[in-house]
Short mmCIF file of C-alpha atoms in Angstrom, two decimals:
data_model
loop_
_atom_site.label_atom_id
_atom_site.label_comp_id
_atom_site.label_asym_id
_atom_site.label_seq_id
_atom_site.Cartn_x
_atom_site.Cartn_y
_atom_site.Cartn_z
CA UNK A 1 0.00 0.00 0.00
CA UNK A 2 1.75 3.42 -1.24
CA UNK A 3 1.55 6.73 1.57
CA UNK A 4 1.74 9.91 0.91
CA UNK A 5 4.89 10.95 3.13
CA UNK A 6 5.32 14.91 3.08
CA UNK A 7 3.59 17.67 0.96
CA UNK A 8 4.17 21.49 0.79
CA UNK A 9 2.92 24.22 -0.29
CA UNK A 10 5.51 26.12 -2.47
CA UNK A 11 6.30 29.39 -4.56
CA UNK A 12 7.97 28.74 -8.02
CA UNK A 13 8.51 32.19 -8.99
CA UNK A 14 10.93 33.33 -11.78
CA UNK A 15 13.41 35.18 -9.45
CA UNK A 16 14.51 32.18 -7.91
CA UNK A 17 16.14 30.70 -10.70
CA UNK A 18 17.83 34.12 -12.20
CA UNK A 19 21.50 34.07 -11.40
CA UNK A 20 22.64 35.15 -8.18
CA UNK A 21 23.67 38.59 -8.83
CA UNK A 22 20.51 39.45 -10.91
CA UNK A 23 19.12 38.37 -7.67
CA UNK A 24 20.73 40.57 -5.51
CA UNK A 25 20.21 43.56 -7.41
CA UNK A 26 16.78 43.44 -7.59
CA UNK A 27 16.39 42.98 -3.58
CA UNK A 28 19.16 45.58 -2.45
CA UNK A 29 22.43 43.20 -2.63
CA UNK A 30 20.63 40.68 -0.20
CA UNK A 31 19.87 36.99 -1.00
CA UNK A 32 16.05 36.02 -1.25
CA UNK A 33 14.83 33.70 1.45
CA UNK A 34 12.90 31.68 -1.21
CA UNK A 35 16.41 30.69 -2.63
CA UNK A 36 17.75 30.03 0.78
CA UNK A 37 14.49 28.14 2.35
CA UNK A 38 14.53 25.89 -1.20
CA UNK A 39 18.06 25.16 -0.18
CA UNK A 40 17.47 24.07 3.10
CA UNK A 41 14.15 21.79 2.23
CA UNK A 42 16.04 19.84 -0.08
CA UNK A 43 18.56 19.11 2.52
CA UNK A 44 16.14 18.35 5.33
CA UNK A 45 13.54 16.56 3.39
CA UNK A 46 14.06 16.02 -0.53
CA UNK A 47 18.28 14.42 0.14
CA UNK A 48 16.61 12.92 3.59
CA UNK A 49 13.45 11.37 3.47
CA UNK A 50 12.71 7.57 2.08
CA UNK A 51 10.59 8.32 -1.29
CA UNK A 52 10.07 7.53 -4.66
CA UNK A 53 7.95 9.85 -6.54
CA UNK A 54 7.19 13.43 -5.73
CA UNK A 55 3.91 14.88 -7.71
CA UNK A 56 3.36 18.58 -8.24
CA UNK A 57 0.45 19.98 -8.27
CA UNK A 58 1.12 22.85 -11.08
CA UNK A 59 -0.74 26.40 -10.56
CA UNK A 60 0.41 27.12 -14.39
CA UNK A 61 -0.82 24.14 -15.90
CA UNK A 62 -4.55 24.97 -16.97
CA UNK A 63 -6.86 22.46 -18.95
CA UNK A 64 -10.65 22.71 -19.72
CA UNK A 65 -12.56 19.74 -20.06
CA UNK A 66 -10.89 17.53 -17.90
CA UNK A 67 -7.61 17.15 -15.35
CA UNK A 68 -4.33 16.39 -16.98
CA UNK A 69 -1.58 14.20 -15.22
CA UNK A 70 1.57 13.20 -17.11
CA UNK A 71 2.59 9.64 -17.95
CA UNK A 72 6.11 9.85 -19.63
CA UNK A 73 8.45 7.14 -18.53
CA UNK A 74 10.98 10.26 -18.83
CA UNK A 75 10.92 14.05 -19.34
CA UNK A 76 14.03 15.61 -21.13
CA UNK A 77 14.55 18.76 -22.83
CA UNK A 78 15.34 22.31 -22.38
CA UNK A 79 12.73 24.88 -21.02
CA UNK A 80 12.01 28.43 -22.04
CA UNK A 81 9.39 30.58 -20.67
CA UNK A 82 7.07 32.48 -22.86
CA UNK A 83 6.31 34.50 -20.05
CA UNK A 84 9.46 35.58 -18.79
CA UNK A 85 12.55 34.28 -21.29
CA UNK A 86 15.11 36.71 -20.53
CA UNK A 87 15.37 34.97 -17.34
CA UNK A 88 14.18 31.49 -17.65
CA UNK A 89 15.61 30.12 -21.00
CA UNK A 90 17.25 26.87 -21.87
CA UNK A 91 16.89 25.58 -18.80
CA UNK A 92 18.25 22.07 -19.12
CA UNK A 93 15.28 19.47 -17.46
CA UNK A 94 15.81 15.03 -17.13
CA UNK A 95 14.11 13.37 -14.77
CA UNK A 96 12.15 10.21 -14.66
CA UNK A 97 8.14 10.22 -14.66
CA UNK A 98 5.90 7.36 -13.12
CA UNK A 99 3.78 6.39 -15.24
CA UNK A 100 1.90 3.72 -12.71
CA UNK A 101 0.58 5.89 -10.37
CA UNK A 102 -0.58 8.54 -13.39
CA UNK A 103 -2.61 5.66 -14.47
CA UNK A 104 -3.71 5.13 -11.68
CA UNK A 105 -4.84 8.46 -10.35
CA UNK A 106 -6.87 7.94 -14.04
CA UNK A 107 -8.35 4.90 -13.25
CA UNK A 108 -9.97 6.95 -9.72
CA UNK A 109 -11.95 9.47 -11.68
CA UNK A 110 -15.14 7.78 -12.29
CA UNK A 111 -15.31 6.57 -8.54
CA UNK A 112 -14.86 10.53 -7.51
CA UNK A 113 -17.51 12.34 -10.29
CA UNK A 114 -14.55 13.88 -11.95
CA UNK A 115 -12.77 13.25 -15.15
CA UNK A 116 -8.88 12.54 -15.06
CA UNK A 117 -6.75 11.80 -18.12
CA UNK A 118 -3.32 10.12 -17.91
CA UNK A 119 -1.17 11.56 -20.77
CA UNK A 120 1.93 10.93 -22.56
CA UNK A 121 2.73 13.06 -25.48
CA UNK A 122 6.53 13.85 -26.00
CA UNK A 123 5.10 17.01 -26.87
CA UNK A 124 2.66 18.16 -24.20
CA UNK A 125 4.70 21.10 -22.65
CA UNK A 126 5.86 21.70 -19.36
CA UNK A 127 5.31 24.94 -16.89
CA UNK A 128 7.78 26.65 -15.04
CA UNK A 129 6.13 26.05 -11.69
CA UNK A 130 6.85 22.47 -12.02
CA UNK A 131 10.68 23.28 -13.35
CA UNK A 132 11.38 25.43 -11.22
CA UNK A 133 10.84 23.46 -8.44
CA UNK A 134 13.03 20.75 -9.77
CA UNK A 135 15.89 22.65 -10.49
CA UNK A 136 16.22 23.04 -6.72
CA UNK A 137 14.33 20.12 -5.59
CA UNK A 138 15.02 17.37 -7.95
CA UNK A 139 18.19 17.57 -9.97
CA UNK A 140 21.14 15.08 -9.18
CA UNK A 141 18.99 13.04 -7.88
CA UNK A 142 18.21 10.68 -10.84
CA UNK A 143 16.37 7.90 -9.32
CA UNK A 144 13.54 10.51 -7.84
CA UNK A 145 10.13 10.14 -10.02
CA UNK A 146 8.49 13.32 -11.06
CA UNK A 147 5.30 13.51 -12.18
CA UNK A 148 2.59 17.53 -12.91
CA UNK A 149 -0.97 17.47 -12.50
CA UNK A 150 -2.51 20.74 -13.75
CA UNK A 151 -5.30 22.45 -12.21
CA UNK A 152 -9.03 22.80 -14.33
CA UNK A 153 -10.54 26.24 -15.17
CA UNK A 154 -13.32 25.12 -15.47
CA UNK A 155 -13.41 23.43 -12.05
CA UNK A 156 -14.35 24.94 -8.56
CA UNK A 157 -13.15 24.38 -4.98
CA UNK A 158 -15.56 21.08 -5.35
CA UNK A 159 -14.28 20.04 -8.37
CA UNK A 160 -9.89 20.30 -7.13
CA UNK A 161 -10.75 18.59 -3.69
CA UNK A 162 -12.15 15.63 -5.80
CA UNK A 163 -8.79 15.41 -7.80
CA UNK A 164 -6.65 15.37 -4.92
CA UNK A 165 -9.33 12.24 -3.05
CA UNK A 166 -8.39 10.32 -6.05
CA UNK A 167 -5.19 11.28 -5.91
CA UNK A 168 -4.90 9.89 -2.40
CA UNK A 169 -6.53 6.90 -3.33
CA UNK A 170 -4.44 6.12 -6.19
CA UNK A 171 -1.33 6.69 -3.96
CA UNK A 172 -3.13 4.00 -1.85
CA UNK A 173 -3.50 1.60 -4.50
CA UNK A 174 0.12 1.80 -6.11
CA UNK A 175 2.22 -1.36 -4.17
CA UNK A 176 4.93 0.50 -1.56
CA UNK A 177 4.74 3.93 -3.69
CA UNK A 178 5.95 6.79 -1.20
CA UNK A 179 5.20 9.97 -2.52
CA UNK A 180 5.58 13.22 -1.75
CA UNK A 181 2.89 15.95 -2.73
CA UNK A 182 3.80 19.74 -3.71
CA UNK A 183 1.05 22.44 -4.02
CA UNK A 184 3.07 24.58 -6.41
CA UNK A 185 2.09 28.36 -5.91
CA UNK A 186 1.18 31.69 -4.83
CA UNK A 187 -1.10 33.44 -1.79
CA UNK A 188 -2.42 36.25 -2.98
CA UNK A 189 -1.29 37.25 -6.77
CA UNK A 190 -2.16 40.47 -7.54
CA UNK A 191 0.23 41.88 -9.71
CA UNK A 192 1.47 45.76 -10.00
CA UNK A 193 0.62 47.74 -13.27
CA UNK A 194 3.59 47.82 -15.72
CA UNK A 195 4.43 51.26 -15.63
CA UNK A 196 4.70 50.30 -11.41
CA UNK A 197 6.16 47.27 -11.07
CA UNK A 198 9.95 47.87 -11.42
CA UNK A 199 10.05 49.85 -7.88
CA UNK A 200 8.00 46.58 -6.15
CA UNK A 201 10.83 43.84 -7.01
CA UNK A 202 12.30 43.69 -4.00
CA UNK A 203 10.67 40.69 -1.79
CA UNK A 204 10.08 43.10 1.38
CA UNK A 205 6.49 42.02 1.64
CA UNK A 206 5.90 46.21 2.45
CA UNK A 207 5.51 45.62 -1.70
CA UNK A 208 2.63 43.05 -1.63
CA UNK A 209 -0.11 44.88 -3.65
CA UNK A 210 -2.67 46.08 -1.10
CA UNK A 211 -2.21 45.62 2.83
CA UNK A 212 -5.19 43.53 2.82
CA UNK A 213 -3.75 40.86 1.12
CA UNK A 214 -1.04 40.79 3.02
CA UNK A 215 -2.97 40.48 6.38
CA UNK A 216 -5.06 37.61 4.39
CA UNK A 217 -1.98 36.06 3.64
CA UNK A 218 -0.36 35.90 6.79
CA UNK A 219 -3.49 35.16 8.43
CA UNK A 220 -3.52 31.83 6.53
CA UNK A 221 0.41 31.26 7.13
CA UNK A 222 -0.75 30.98 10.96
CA UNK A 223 -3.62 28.64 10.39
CA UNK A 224 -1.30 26.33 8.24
CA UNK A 225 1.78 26.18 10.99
CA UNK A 226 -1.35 25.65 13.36
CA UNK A 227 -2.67 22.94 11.17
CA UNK A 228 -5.72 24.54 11.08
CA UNK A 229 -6.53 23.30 7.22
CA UNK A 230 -10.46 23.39 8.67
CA UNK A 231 -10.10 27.28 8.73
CA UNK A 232 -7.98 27.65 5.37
CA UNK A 233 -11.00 25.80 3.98
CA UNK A 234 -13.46 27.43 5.62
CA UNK A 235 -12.57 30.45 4.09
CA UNK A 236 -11.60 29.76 1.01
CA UNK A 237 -14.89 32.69 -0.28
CA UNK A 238 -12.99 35.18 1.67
CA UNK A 239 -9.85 34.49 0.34
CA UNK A 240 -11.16 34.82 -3.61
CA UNK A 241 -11.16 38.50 -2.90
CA UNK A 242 -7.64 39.07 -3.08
CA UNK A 243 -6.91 36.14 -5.98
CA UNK A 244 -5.22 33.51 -5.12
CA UNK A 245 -3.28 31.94 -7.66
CA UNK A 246 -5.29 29.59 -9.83
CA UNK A 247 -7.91 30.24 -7.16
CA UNK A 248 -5.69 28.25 -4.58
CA UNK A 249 -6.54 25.39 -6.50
CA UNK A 250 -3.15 23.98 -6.13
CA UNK A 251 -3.89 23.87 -2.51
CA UNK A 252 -7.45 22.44 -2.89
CA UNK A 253 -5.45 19.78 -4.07
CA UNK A 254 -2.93 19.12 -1.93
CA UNK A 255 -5.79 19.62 0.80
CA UNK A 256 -8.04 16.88 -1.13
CA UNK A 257 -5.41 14.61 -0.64
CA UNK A 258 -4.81 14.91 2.97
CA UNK A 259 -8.08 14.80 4.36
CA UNK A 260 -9.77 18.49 3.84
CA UNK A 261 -10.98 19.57 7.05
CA UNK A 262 -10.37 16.80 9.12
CA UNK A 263 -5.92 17.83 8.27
CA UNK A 264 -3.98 18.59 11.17
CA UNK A 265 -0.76 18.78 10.03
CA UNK A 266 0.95 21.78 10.73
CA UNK A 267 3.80 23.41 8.52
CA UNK A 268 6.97 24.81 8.89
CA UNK A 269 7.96 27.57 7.06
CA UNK A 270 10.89 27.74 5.17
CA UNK A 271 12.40 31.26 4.23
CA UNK A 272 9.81 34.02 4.87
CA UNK A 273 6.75 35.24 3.32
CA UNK A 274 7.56 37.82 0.66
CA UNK A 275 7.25 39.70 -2.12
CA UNK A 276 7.19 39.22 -6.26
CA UNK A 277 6.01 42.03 -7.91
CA UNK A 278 2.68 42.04 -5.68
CA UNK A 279 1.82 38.72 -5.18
CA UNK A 280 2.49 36.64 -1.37
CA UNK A 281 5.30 33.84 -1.33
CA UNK A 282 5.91 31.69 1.22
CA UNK A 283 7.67 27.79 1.28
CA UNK A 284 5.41 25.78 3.80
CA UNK A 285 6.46 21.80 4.59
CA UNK A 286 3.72 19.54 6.46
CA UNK A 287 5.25 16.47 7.25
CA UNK A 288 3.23 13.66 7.98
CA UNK A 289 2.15 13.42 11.32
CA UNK A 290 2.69 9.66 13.18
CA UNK A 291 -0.80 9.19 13.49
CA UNK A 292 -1.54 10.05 9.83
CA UNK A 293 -2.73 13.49 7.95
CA UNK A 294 -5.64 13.44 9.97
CA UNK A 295 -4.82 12.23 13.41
CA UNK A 296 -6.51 8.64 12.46
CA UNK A 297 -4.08 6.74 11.41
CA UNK A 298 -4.06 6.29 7.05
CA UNK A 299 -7.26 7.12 5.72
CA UNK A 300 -9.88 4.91 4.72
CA UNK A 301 -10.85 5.36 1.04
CA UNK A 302 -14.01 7.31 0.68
CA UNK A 303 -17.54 6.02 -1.07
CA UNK A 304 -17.56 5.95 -5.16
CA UNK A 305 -19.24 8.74 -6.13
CA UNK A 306 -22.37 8.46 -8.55
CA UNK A 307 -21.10 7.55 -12.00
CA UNK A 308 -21.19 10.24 -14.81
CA UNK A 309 -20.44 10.51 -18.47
CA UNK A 310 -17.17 11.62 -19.73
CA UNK A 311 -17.62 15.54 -21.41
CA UNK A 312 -16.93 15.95 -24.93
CA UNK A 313 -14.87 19.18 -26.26
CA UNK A 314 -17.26 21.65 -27.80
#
């Protein structure tokens, strides 16, 4: 029976991989904490902890009619961002996939009213927020599965808990897979205008774009080192007002998969919450707690779900 063994909730944002003294100019000849807290999680948990696959859960990564999980047996190239390539180009990516457990999470869908499709293309593209990561999470260690899951526009809060029950229950049902989970995104992600933004690059979170989101994002860093996931869920209406990246629907994931509410684990922060050009970064690590993600022991599977039809594209 596989376990999910660790999961965190993570920024990928571009600064992080620009070199070092790009870096430091843009936040007043000091070092990011996002660079330094990445560092520091790989040692304590990604170079230290027994696992074999780690899935993100990929905030840029948006389908329509259905979730997406990738199935490669490998993914190889070199990356350049369409969003930002003067700073993330030809950024050299290897690492194995596992295509079991995408399979898997597939086979789930029907039994959670969603709709799931394992796929892999050589030529579906990858997203920064899962590259990112790896650069600093993943690389040189070869024998580490990786695996993206993108989030659904079309789906609501309803809809991304679903994906990540399935995903818990595919974990389940993949022999001795340990796996660890990454929510890959933002807090708040309001970005400053254009003509604005080159006086907010510096991650002093003074430059997040209104107060309020800052307060709302530091009110849900407290519930999350508290374990309070019943809270974070609670108010996941108030949160919409100060957007979220992909509507937190990384972390309606990530939360799907743990147990929702009923989650007690509590995070630790790595690095501290900052700035990117308006929007609220932080690096938060739940490890498993002895007695399971929600103070149980492992979690039973849940009921199927009332079968559906699969939706066409228009």
């Amino acid at each position: 029976m596989g376990e999910i063994v660790g999961a965190g909730l993570l920024a990928h944002v571009p600064t992080i991989v620009l070199p070092e003294p790009a870096r430091l100019e843009l936040n007043g000849g000091e070092e990011i904490t996002l660079v330094t807290g990445l560092r520091r999680l790989r040692h304590d948990v990604f170079e230290a902890l027994d696992y074999d696959t780690v899935v993100v859960l990929d905030s840029h990564w948006a389908t329509t009619v259905e979730f997406v999980v990738t199935a490669h047996s490998r993914r190889a190239g070199l990356f350049t961002s369409e969003e930002l390539p003067r700073g993330m180009c030809r950024m050299l990516y290897d690492y194995p996939g596992d295509p079991e457990l995408a399979h898997a999470l597939a086979s789930f869908a029907e039994r959670h009213g969603t709709w799931i499709t394992a796929v892999d293309d050589p030529y579906l593209p990858v997203h920064y927020a899962t590259i990112n990561l790896w650069k600093f999470l993943g690389e040189g260690l070869p024998d580490k599965k990786w695996l993206s899951i993108g989030v659904c526009q079309t789906g609501d809060t309803e809809d991304h808990l679903r994906l990540g029950r399935a995903l818990a229950e595919a974990v389940a049902a993949t022999p001795s897979r340990r796996v660890l989970l990454i929510a890959s995104g933002a807090l708040s992600h309001s970005f400053w205008p254009l003509r604005e933004l080159r006086a907010h690059e510096s991650s002093d979170p003074a430059h997040i774009r209104t107060p309020e989101a800052r307060a709302a994002d530091l009110r849900r860093i407290d519930w999350f080192k508290e374990g309070r996931h019943d809270a974070v869920l609670r108010a996941m209406p108030e949160f919409a007002r100060f957007k979220p990246e992909a509507r937190f629907a990384h972390y309606l994931m990530l939360a799907g998969a743990l147990g929702e509410d009923a989650c007690t684990a509590p995070a630790r922060q790595y690095g501290a919450y900052e700035n990117a050009i308006g929007t609220g970064q932080a690096h938060l690590w739940f490890d498993r707690p002895a007695d399971g993600w929600t103070g149980t022991g492992p979690p039973a599977p849940p009921p199927p779900r009332t079968p559906h039809s699969r939706p066409r594209k228009a």
